[in-house]
Amino acid sequence: MTSRSHLLHRLDGTAWNRVHTGITIALGIGWLLDAFEVTIVNNVVSVFKNLWHLTNLQASWIFSIWFVGIMVGAYGFGYLADRYGRKRLFLITLMLYGTFTFLTAFAWDYASLMLLRFVTAIGVGAEYAAINAAISEFIPAKHRGKTNATVMNFWSVGAIFAALVTLLLINQLPPDLGWRAAFGFGAIVAVAAALARRYIPESPRWLLAHGDAQSATAIIDDIEHGRFSKSRAAASPSLSAQSPRPQDFRSQSRTLIRQYPGRLALGCALDFSEAAGYYGLFTFLALFILPEVQVEPTFVPWFYLIGNVGALIGGVIVAWLLDSAGRKATVPASYVLAALGVLLLAAATTTHDWRWVLAAFTLANLFATGSWISAYPTFSEIFPTHLRSTGIGISVAIGRIGAFIAPLLLTYIANSAGMVPALLVLALFWLIGAVAMIPWYFLGVEGKGAPLEAMVR
């Protein structure tokens, strides 16, 4: 029988080909859709406030309920992706997202919008766990960092896409119709992405971890020859008697906590820091900074369009650094720069000049995006295959707690003490990730060029 180590060596040694490119694009679209959804809501939150006479606190909950749904989806579906496979989950999750984002277009009041956004977010949270596990397991070791980061960079593409849709579609339609058309458009893109994902096979590493060497061998043969096999992509794995006994939800989480507490703590800290910092930045911009500098609602999409061009540049730089400078240097430096970017935004806000605010926001978004894009490839590779998706899911779930509380906390601080103190707190959120990397810098494993299996020995 072909040894497991030989099969993994073949998978890691495969030259880059059309299969890797196809997987990267098909899975990256999930991040594109998440960014599209978040940016659309940022662009139209003022429409919701006027349409349903919402307070700032109620508007903050439109963002926060999204993070609650992502937390539920990431944790629950992360476990399911480890138990039933990556492929099944990243098809189901995309259809869940597509269905409920389409239904969101028909929301009739504040309560229905909140419910539909919550369920849509469950699908997005599930994507986080399944996609990041799959992309780490398919890609050869020497390309893993930059490829995983490239998938993350679809976020910036989705945000730019959402800004263009807002400018060219939403702003040209009546307020109560434009945002509905945008959500419907997002659903169409999700369906197209699901059709493309049908051809992605199951992760060979997941199959090997569950005892199906025959299916894994066939898929690795296809990858080496740069071909997609429709029959194998559609087939269900035939797991052998050698498969590890499935653990229930609690046991899987307990195993991670007991056997890999430091790794899980790092993943949770990095994601908590970036989620609180990133979503806090965008929520605060929409609710406080843009009204303070008197940016017209029709000009708001230009802020996100220009700002996310900066984000894309930051993500591309980090993608290169992960496989050149390495994870240990890139991640903490990115988080420190993100904190400094927020301080620059605070200084620009005091000028009350939208041009300085736009320049500072673009730079802050460049650093912020570089930070979270450096984090995901780093903590996605530090868990063993049979626990990877659960580990990612727990990390993302804890991270969404930060994303949930940051908009509410920053809103409270801004209303009671002013915008600059709120932005100082936002900068502190970013420093959590930098501090969390210190023990890993000295004691952890460097992922640059290392096979996944070497990361957990």
Short mmCIF file of C-alpha atoms in Angstrom, two decimals:
data_model
loop_
_atom_site.label_atom_id
_atom_site.label_comp_id
_atom_site.label_asym_id
_atom_site.label_seq_id
_atom_site.Cartn_x
_atom_site.Cartn_y
_atom_site.Cartn_z
CA MET A 1 0.00 0.00 0.00
CA THR A 2 1.21 3.50 -0.81
CA SER A 3 2.46 5.04 2.43
CA ARG A 4 0.70 8.07 3.87
CA SER A 5 3.97 10.02 4.11
CA HIS A 6 4.75 9.36 0.45
CA LEU A 7 1.32 10.61 -0.63
CA LEU A 8 1.71 13.78 1.44
CA HIS A 9 5.18 14.31 -0.04
CA ARG A 10 3.68 14.05 -3.53
CA LEU A 11 0.93 16.52 -2.63
CA ASP A 12 3.43 19.05 -1.25
CA GLY A 13 5.85 18.56 -4.13
CA THR A 14 3.34 19.07 -6.95
CA ALA A 15 4.16 21.93 -9.29
CA TRP A 16 1.60 24.73 -9.39
CA ASN A 17 -1.04 24.06 -12.05
CA ARG A 18 -4.60 24.84 -13.08
CA VAL A 19 -6.09 22.77 -10.24
CA HIS A 20 -4.42 24.96 -7.62
CA THR A 21 -5.52 28.08 -9.48
CA GLY A 22 -9.10 26.83 -9.76
CA ILE A 23 -9.29 25.90 -6.08
CA THR A 24 -7.88 29.28 -5.05
CA ILE A 25 -10.44 31.20 -7.12
CA ALA A 26 -13.44 29.02 -6.24
CA LEU A 27 -12.75 29.20 -2.51
CA GLY A 28 -11.74 32.86 -2.60
CA ILE A 29 -15.19 33.81 -3.83
CA GLY A 30 -16.51 32.95 -0.38
CA TRP A 31 -14.43 35.74 1.11
CA LEU A 32 -15.49 38.04 -1.72
CA LEU A 33 -19.14 37.49 -0.82
CA ASP A 34 -18.57 38.13 2.88
CA ALA A 35 -16.86 41.43 2.08
CA PHE A 36 -19.59 42.30 -0.39
CA GLU A 37 -22.26 41.80 2.26
CA VAL A 38 -20.44 43.74 4.99
CA THR A 39 -19.55 46.64 2.68
CA ILE A 40 -23.06 46.89 1.25
CA VAL A 41 -24.47 47.21 4.76
CA ASN A 42 -21.85 49.85 5.61
CA ASN A 43 -22.90 51.74 2.50
CA VAL A 44 -26.64 51.60 3.21
CA VAL A 45 -26.78 51.74 7.01
CA SER A 46 -27.88 55.39 6.74
CA VAL A 47 -30.72 54.24 4.48
CA PHE A 48 -31.84 51.75 7.13
CA LYS A 49 -31.67 54.45 9.81
CA ASN A 50 -33.88 56.78 7.78
CA LEU A 51 -36.21 54.06 6.51
CA TRP A 52 -37.00 52.54 9.91
CA HIS A 53 -36.07 55.53 12.16
CA LEU A 54 -33.23 53.71 13.93
CA THR A 55 -30.98 55.03 16.67
CA ASN A 56 -27.18 54.67 16.51
CA LEU A 57 -27.42 51.78 18.97
CA GLN A 58 -29.99 49.96 16.83
CA ALA A 59 -27.80 50.55 13.77
CA SER A 60 -24.83 49.09 15.68
CA TRP A 61 -26.86 45.95 16.28
CA ILE A 62 -27.21 45.48 12.51
CA PHE A 63 -23.45 44.93 12.50
CA SER A 64 -23.27 43.03 15.78
CA ILE A 65 -25.95 40.45 14.93
CA TRP A 66 -23.83 39.54 11.90
CA PHE A 67 -20.97 38.58 14.18
CA VAL A 68 -23.19 36.47 16.41
CA GLY A 69 -24.24 34.46 13.34
CA ILE A 70 -20.64 34.06 12.18
CA MET A 71 -19.71 32.81 15.66
CA VAL A 72 -22.44 30.16 15.57
CA GLY A 73 -21.61 29.10 12.01
CA ALA A 74 -17.85 28.93 12.49
CA TYR A 75 -18.01 26.87 15.68
CA GLY A 76 -20.79 24.51 14.65
CA PHE A 77 -19.82 23.94 11.04
CA GLY A 78 -16.12 23.82 11.90
CA TYR A 79 -16.78 20.61 13.78
CA LEU A 80 -18.95 19.27 10.95
CA ALA A 81 -16.20 19.95 8.39
CA ASP A 82 -13.79 17.85 10.46
CA ARG A 83 -16.31 15.04 10.78
CA TYR A 84 -17.93 14.95 7.33
CA GLY A 85 -15.33 16.56 5.08
CA ARG A 86 -14.42 19.93 3.65
CA LYS A 87 -16.19 19.56 0.32
CA ARG A 88 -19.64 18.80 1.68
CA LEU A 89 -19.47 21.80 3.96
CA PHE A 90 -18.20 24.44 1.56
CA LEU A 91 -21.01 23.58 -0.83
CA ILE A 92 -23.71 23.63 1.85
CA THR A 93 -22.43 26.85 3.41
CA LEU A 94 -22.39 28.75 0.13
CA MET A 95 -25.95 27.70 -0.66
CA LEU A 96 -27.02 28.74 2.84
CA TYR A 97 -25.46 32.15 2.31
CA GLY A 98 -26.97 32.54 -1.17
CA THR A 99 -30.48 31.60 -0.08
CA PHE A 100 -30.69 33.91 2.89
CA THR A 101 -28.92 36.88 1.38
CA PHE A 102 -31.52 36.66 -1.38
CA LEU A 103 -34.30 36.61 1.20
CA THR A 104 -32.70 39.62 2.91
CA ALA A 105 -33.59 41.61 -0.21
CA PHE A 106 -37.23 41.21 0.85
CA ALA A 107 -36.82 42.32 4.49
CA TRP A 108 -39.85 44.39 5.45
CA ASP A 109 -38.75 45.88 8.79
CA TYR A 110 -35.89 46.06 11.27
CA ALA A 111 -36.73 42.76 12.98
CA SER A 112 -36.91 40.78 9.72
CA LEU A 113 -33.61 42.29 8.55
CA MET A 114 -31.93 41.24 11.80
CA LEU A 115 -33.23 37.67 11.59
CA LEU A 116 -32.24 37.19 7.95
CA ARG A 117 -28.79 38.70 8.51
CA PHE A 118 -28.25 36.34 11.45
CA VAL A 119 -28.99 33.23 9.38
CA THR A 120 -26.96 34.52 6.44
CA ALA A 121 -24.03 35.07 8.79
CA ILE A 122 -24.22 31.46 9.97
CA GLY A 123 -23.41 30.42 6.40
CA VAL A 124 -20.54 32.91 6.22
CA GLY A 125 -19.10 31.69 9.54
CA ALA A 126 -19.20 28.14 8.29
CA GLU A 127 -17.27 29.28 5.21
CA TYR A 128 -14.48 30.62 7.41
CA ALA A 129 -13.78 27.21 8.93
CA ALA A 130 -14.20 25.03 5.84
CA ILE A 131 -12.38 27.28 3.37
CA ASN A 132 -9.33 27.98 5.49
CA ALA A 133 -8.91 24.30 6.35
CA ALA A 134 -9.28 23.23 2.71
CA ILE A 135 -6.93 25.78 1.16
CA SER A 136 -4.20 24.93 3.68
CA GLU A 137 -4.53 21.23 2.91
CA PHE A 138 -4.51 21.43 -0.89
CA ILE A 139 -1.64 23.84 -1.53
CA PRO A 140 2.06 22.79 -1.70
CA ALA A 141 4.10 23.88 1.33
CA LYS A 142 6.22 26.46 -0.47
CA HIS A 143 3.12 28.25 -1.79
CA ARG A 144 0.81 27.79 1.21
CA GLY A 145 1.32 31.17 2.91
CA LYS A 146 0.91 33.37 -0.14
CA THR A 147 -1.93 31.25 -1.55
CA ASN A 148 -3.91 31.33 1.68
CA ALA A 149 -3.31 35.08 1.82
CA THR A 150 -4.41 35.39 -1.83
CA VAL A 151 -7.71 33.72 -0.92
CA MET A 152 -8.07 36.26 1.90
CA ASN A 153 -7.37 39.07 -0.58
CA PHE A 154 -10.64 38.27 -2.31
CA TRP A 155 -12.13 40.18 0.63
CA SER A 156 -10.73 43.46 -0.71
CA VAL A 157 -11.94 42.58 -4.21
CA GLY A 158 -15.42 41.97 -2.80
CA ALA A 159 -15.37 45.27 -0.93
CA ILE A 160 -14.33 47.14 -4.09
CA PHE A 161 -17.03 45.27 -6.02
CA ALA A 162 -19.63 46.30 -3.41
CA ALA A 163 -18.56 49.93 -3.65
CA LEU A 164 -18.96 49.84 -7.44
CA VAL A 165 -22.39 48.20 -7.13
CA THR A 166 -23.39 50.94 -4.71
CA LEU A 167 -22.19 53.70 -7.04
CA LEU A 168 -23.58 52.22 -10.24
CA LEU A 169 -26.74 50.52 -8.94
CA ILE A 170 -27.88 51.49 -5.46
CA ASN A 171 -27.33 55.22 -5.86
CA GLN A 172 -29.23 55.21 -9.15
CA LEU A 173 -32.35 53.62 -7.65
CA PRO A 174 -34.86 54.83 -5.05
CA PRO A 175 -33.49 54.30 -1.49
CA ASP A 176 -35.92 51.51 -0.62
CA LEU A 177 -35.11 49.60 -3.81
CA GLY A 178 -31.38 50.00 -4.33
CA TRP A 179 -30.20 48.01 -1.29
CA ARG A 180 -32.65 45.21 -2.12
CA ALA A 181 -31.22 44.92 -5.63
CA ALA A 182 -27.70 44.72 -4.18
CA PHE A 183 -28.55 41.78 -1.90
CA GLY A 184 -30.22 39.98 -4.77
CA PHE A 185 -27.13 40.53 -6.90
CA GLY A 186 -24.96 38.98 -4.17
CA ALA A 187 -27.16 35.89 -4.15
CA ILE A 188 -26.65 35.42 -7.91
CA VAL A 189 -22.87 35.52 -7.46
CA ALA A 190 -23.15 32.91 -4.66
CA VAL A 191 -25.06 30.51 -6.91
CA ALA A 192 -22.43 30.88 -9.65
CA ALA A 193 -19.66 30.18 -7.12
CA ALA A 194 -21.46 27.06 -5.86
CA LEU A 195 -21.59 25.70 -9.40
CA ALA A 196 -17.83 26.19 -9.73
CA ARG A 197 -17.15 24.48 -6.39
CA ARG A 198 -18.79 21.26 -7.57
CA TYR A 199 -15.54 20.38 -9.31
CA ILE A 200 -13.32 20.79 -6.25
CA PRO A 201 -12.49 17.36 -4.78
CA GLU A 202 -12.35 16.40 -1.14
CA SER A 203 -9.17 17.32 0.71
CA PRO A 204 -6.65 14.46 0.31
CA ARG A 205 -5.30 15.20 3.76
CA TRP A 206 -8.75 14.85 5.29
CA LEU A 207 -9.27 11.57 3.43
CA LEU A 208 -5.93 10.21 4.66
CA ALA A 209 -6.73 11.29 8.21
CA HIS A 210 -9.94 9.26 7.92
CA GLY A 211 -8.37 6.16 6.40
CA ASP A 212 -9.37 6.53 2.74
CA ALA A 213 -5.97 6.25 1.07
CA GLN A 214 -7.50 5.02 -2.20
CA SER A 215 -9.58 8.14 -2.79
CA ALA A 216 -6.73 10.35 -1.62
CA THR A 217 -4.34 8.69 -4.07
CA ALA A 218 -6.74 9.19 -6.97
CA ILE A 219 -7.21 12.88 -6.14
CA ILE A 220 -3.47 13.46 -5.76
CA ASP A 221 -2.98 11.79 -9.17
CA ASP A 222 -5.47 14.26 -10.65
CA ILE A 223 -3.79 17.25 -8.97
CA GLU A 224 -0.36 16.17 -10.24
CA HIS A 225 -1.73 15.99 -13.79
CA GLY A 226 -3.57 19.31 -13.46
CA ARG A 227 -7.03 17.92 -14.03
CA PHE A 228 -10.41 18.04 -12.34
CA SER A 229 -12.30 14.75 -12.22
CA LYS A 230 -16.04 15.41 -12.21
CA SER A 231 -16.85 11.89 -11.01
CA ARG A 232 -14.40 12.00 -8.13
CA ALA A 233 -15.42 15.53 -7.19
CA ALA A 234 -19.02 14.38 -6.87
CA ALA A 235 -18.26 11.12 -5.09
CA SER A 236 -18.56 10.61 -1.36
CA PRO A 237 -15.49 9.27 0.46
CA SER A 238 -15.43 5.58 1.33
CA LEU A 239 -13.96 5.65 4.80
CA SER A 240 -12.31 2.47 6.02
CA ALA A 241 -12.33 0.64 9.30
CA GLN A 242 -9.03 2.39 10.05
CA SER A 243 -10.81 5.72 10.25
CA PRO A 244 -10.59 7.35 13.68
CA ARG A 245 -13.73 6.98 15.73
CA PRO A 246 -15.79 10.16 15.27
CA GLN A 247 -15.95 12.38 18.32
CA ASP A 248 -19.01 14.31 19.29
CA PHE A 249 -19.05 18.08 19.30
CA ARG A 250 -17.98 18.51 22.91
CA SER A 251 -15.30 15.83 22.79
CA GLN A 252 -13.71 17.37 19.70
CA SER A 253 -13.51 20.76 21.39
CA ARG A 254 -12.25 19.21 24.62
CA THR A 255 -9.47 17.41 22.75
CA LEU A 256 -8.29 20.68 21.23
CA ILE A 257 -8.33 22.47 24.57
CA ARG A 258 -6.45 19.70 26.38
CA GLN A 259 -3.89 18.74 23.73
CA TYR A 260 -3.27 22.09 22.00
CA PRO A 261 -4.15 24.83 24.50
CA GLY A 262 -1.38 27.22 23.42
CA ARG A 263 -2.19 26.91 19.74
CA LEU A 264 -5.89 27.38 20.34
CA ALA A 265 -5.21 30.39 22.56
CA LEU A 266 -3.06 31.93 19.82
CA GLY A 267 -5.74 31.41 17.18
CA CYS A 268 -8.42 32.90 19.45
CA ALA A 269 -6.27 35.90 20.43
CA LEU A 270 -5.26 36.71 16.85
CA ASP A 271 -8.82 36.47 15.60
CA PHE A 272 -10.31 38.35 18.54
CA SER A 273 -7.82 41.16 18.01
CA GLU A 274 -8.29 41.50 14.26
CA ALA A 275 -12.07 41.10 14.36
CA ALA A 276 -12.51 43.72 17.09
CA GLY A 277 -10.04 46.03 15.38
CA TYR A 278 -11.25 45.62 11.81
CA TYR A 279 -15.00 45.66 12.34
CA GLY A 280 -14.65 48.31 15.02
CA LEU A 281 -12.84 50.48 12.48
CA PHE A 282 -15.51 50.11 9.79
CA THR A 283 -18.47 50.46 12.14
CA PHE A 284 -16.99 53.54 13.78
CA LEU A 285 -16.23 55.07 10.40
CA ALA A 286 -19.82 54.60 9.23
CA LEU A 287 -21.56 55.75 12.41
CA PHE A 288 -19.32 58.56 13.66
CA ILE A 289 -16.42 59.67 11.50
CA LEU A 290 -18.18 60.12 8.15
CA PRO A 291 -21.09 62.08 9.68
CA GLU A 292 -18.59 64.17 11.70
CA VAL A 293 -16.70 65.27 8.57
CA GLN A 294 -20.02 65.69 6.73
CA VAL A 295 -19.55 63.18 3.95
CA GLU A 296 -22.69 62.95 1.79
CA PRO A 297 -24.29 59.45 1.67
CA THR A 298 -23.82 59.31 -2.10
CA PHE A 299 -20.07 59.88 -1.64
CA VAL A 300 -19.64 57.20 1.07
CA PRO A 301 -18.97 54.38 -1.47
CA TRP A 302 -15.94 56.32 -2.70
CA PHE A 303 -14.46 56.10 0.79
CA TYR A 304 -14.79 52.32 0.74
CA LEU A 305 -13.64 52.03 -2.85
CA ILE A 306 -10.44 54.03 -2.27
CA GLY A 307 -9.89 52.57 1.19
CA ASN A 308 -10.15 49.02 -0.11
CA VAL A 309 -7.67 49.68 -2.89
CA GLY A 310 -5.30 50.39 0.01
CA ALA A 311 -6.47 47.17 1.66
CA LEU A 312 -5.72 45.16 -1.46
CA ILE A 313 -2.21 46.61 -1.59
CA GLY A 314 -1.69 45.69 2.06
CA GLY A 315 -2.92 42.16 1.49
CA VAL A 316 -0.65 41.64 -1.53
CA ILE A 317 2.39 42.82 0.44
CA VAL A 318 1.58 40.48 3.32
CA ALA A 319 1.03 37.56 0.93
CA TRP A 320 4.59 38.01 -0.29
CA LEU A 321 6.01 38.49 3.22
CA LEU A 322 4.46 35.32 4.66
CA ASP A 323 6.58 33.09 2.42
CA SER A 324 9.65 35.34 2.41
CA ALA A 325 10.04 36.93 5.85
CA GLY A 326 7.95 34.21 7.49
CA ARG A 327 4.92 34.18 9.78
CA LYS A 328 6.75 34.97 13.03
CA ALA A 329 7.99 38.35 11.81
CA THR A 330 5.10 39.33 9.54
CA VAL A 331 2.18 38.82 11.92
CA PRO A 332 3.26 40.89 14.95
CA ALA A 333 4.65 43.68 12.75
CA SER A 334 1.33 43.86 10.89
CA TYR A 335 -0.68 44.15 14.12
CA VAL A 336 1.54 46.93 15.48
CA LEU A 337 1.20 48.86 12.22
CA ALA A 338 -2.60 48.42 12.37
CA ALA A 339 -2.63 50.06 15.82
CA LEU A 340 -0.52 52.94 14.49
CA GLY A 341 -2.91 53.30 11.54
CA VAL A 342 -5.83 53.84 13.93
CA LEU A 343 -3.86 56.54 15.77
CA LEU A 344 -3.26 58.30 12.45
CA LEU A 345 -7.00 58.14 11.77
CA ALA A 346 -7.68 59.67 15.18
CA ALA A 347 -5.34 62.55 14.37
CA ALA A 348 -6.96 63.05 10.96
CA THR A 349 -10.43 63.10 12.51
CA THR A 350 -9.51 66.08 14.67
CA THR A 351 -8.90 68.14 11.50
CA HIS A 352 -12.58 67.73 10.48
CA ASP A 353 -11.33 67.54 6.88
CA TRP A 354 -12.69 64.60 4.90
CA ARG A 355 -9.60 64.54 2.66
CA TRP A 356 -7.25 63.91 5.58
CA VAL A 357 -9.69 61.35 6.95
CA LEU A 358 -9.81 59.55 3.61
CA ALA A 359 -6.00 59.41 3.38
CA ALA A 360 -5.69 58.18 6.98
CA PHE A 361 -8.46 55.62 6.56
CA THR A 362 -6.84 54.24 3.41
CA LEU A 363 -3.55 53.76 5.28
CA ALA A 364 -5.30 52.34 8.36
CA ASN A 365 -7.21 49.89 6.18
CA LEU A 366 -3.98 48.86 4.42
CA PHE A 367 -2.41 47.93 7.77
CA ALA A 368 -5.60 46.42 9.20
CA THR A 369 -6.17 44.16 6.21
CA GLY A 370 -2.52 43.13 6.19
CA SER A 371 -2.91 42.10 9.83
CA TRP A 372 -5.87 39.79 9.53
CA ILE A 373 -4.64 38.37 6.22
CA SER A 374 -1.38 37.45 7.96
CA ALA A 375 -3.27 35.88 10.87
CA TYR A 376 -5.52 33.39 9.07
CA PRO A 377 -2.80 31.44 7.23
CA THR A 378 -0.81 31.37 10.48
CA PHE A 379 -3.38 29.86 12.81
CA SER A 380 -4.97 27.69 10.11
CA GLU A 381 -1.79 25.61 9.80
CA ILE A 382 -1.00 24.97 13.46
CA PHE A 383 -3.73 22.36 14.13
CA PRO A 384 -3.62 18.67 13.08
CA THR A 385 -5.79 17.74 10.09
CA HIS A 386 -8.49 15.89 12.03
CA LEU A 387 -8.95 18.93 14.30
CA ARG A 388 -8.06 21.75 11.91
CA SER A 389 -11.50 22.98 10.94
CA THR A 390 -12.72 22.78 14.54
CA GLY A 391 -9.66 24.74 15.69
CA ILE A 392 -10.25 27.40 13.05
CA GLY A 393 -13.95 27.47 13.91
CA ILE A 394 -13.33 28.00 17.62
CA SER A 395 -10.75 30.71 16.87
CA VAL A 396 -13.18 32.52 14.57
CA ALA A 397 -16.04 32.10 17.05
CA ILE A 398 -14.02 33.67 19.86
CA GLY A 399 -12.89 36.34 17.41
CA ARG A 400 -16.49 37.26 16.63
CA ILE A 401 -16.97 38.07 20.31
CA GLY A 402 -14.49 40.88 19.68
CA ALA A 403 -16.33 41.89 16.52
CA PHE A 404 -19.61 41.83 18.46
CA ILE A 405 -18.53 43.95 21.42
CA ALA A 406 -16.26 46.42 19.61
CA PRO A 407 -19.02 48.36 17.75
CA LEU A 408 -21.14 48.54 20.91
CA LEU A 409 -18.23 49.50 23.17
CA LEU A 410 -16.86 52.10 20.76
CA THR A 411 -20.34 53.58 20.33
CA TYR A 412 -20.69 53.88 24.11
CA ILE A 413 -17.26 55.48 24.53
CA ALA A 414 -17.79 57.91 21.64
CA ASN A 415 -21.18 59.00 23.00
CA SER A 416 -19.85 59.46 26.53
CA ALA A 417 -16.22 60.58 26.09
CA GLY A 418 -15.73 61.49 22.44
CA MET A 419 -14.32 59.99 19.27
CA VAL A 420 -10.60 60.22 20.03
CA PRO A 421 -10.82 58.13 23.26
CA ALA A 422 -12.87 55.55 21.33
CA LEU A 423 -10.19 55.34 18.64
CA LEU A 424 -7.49 54.90 21.30
CA VAL A 425 -9.40 51.88 22.61
CA LEU A 426 -9.63 50.60 19.03
CA ALA A 427 -5.83 50.81 18.72
CA LEU A 428 -5.49 48.76 21.92
CA PHE A 429 -7.61 45.99 20.38
CA TRP A 430 -4.98 45.62 17.63
CA LEU A 431 -2.14 45.35 20.13
CA ILE A 432 -3.70 42.21 21.63
CA GLY A 433 -2.64 40.28 18.52
CA ALA A 434 0.89 41.64 18.61
CA VAL A 435 1.32 40.61 22.25
CA ALA A 436 -0.19 37.16 21.59
CA MET A 437 2.51 36.44 18.99
CA ILE A 438 5.40 36.96 21.43
CA PRO A 439 5.37 33.42 22.93
CA TRP A 440 4.90 31.86 19.48
CA TYR A 441 7.79 33.91 18.11
CA PHE A 442 10.17 32.30 20.61
CA LEU A 443 8.60 28.87 21.16
CA GLY A 444 6.38 28.14 18.13
CA VAL A 445 7.04 26.56 14.75
CA GLU A 446 7.76 28.73 11.70
CA GLY A 447 5.34 27.80 8.93
CA LYS A 448 7.33 29.24 6.01
CA GLY A 449 7.94 26.37 3.57
CA ALA A 450 7.11 23.69 6.17
CA PRO A 451 4.71 20.80 5.42
CA LEU A 452 1.52 20.94 7.46
CA GLU A 453 2.45 17.73 9.25
CA ALA A 454 5.71 19.32 10.48
CA MET A 455 3.69 22.04 12.19
CA VAL A 456 2.21 19.67 14.79
CA ARG A 457 5.10 17.35 15.60
#
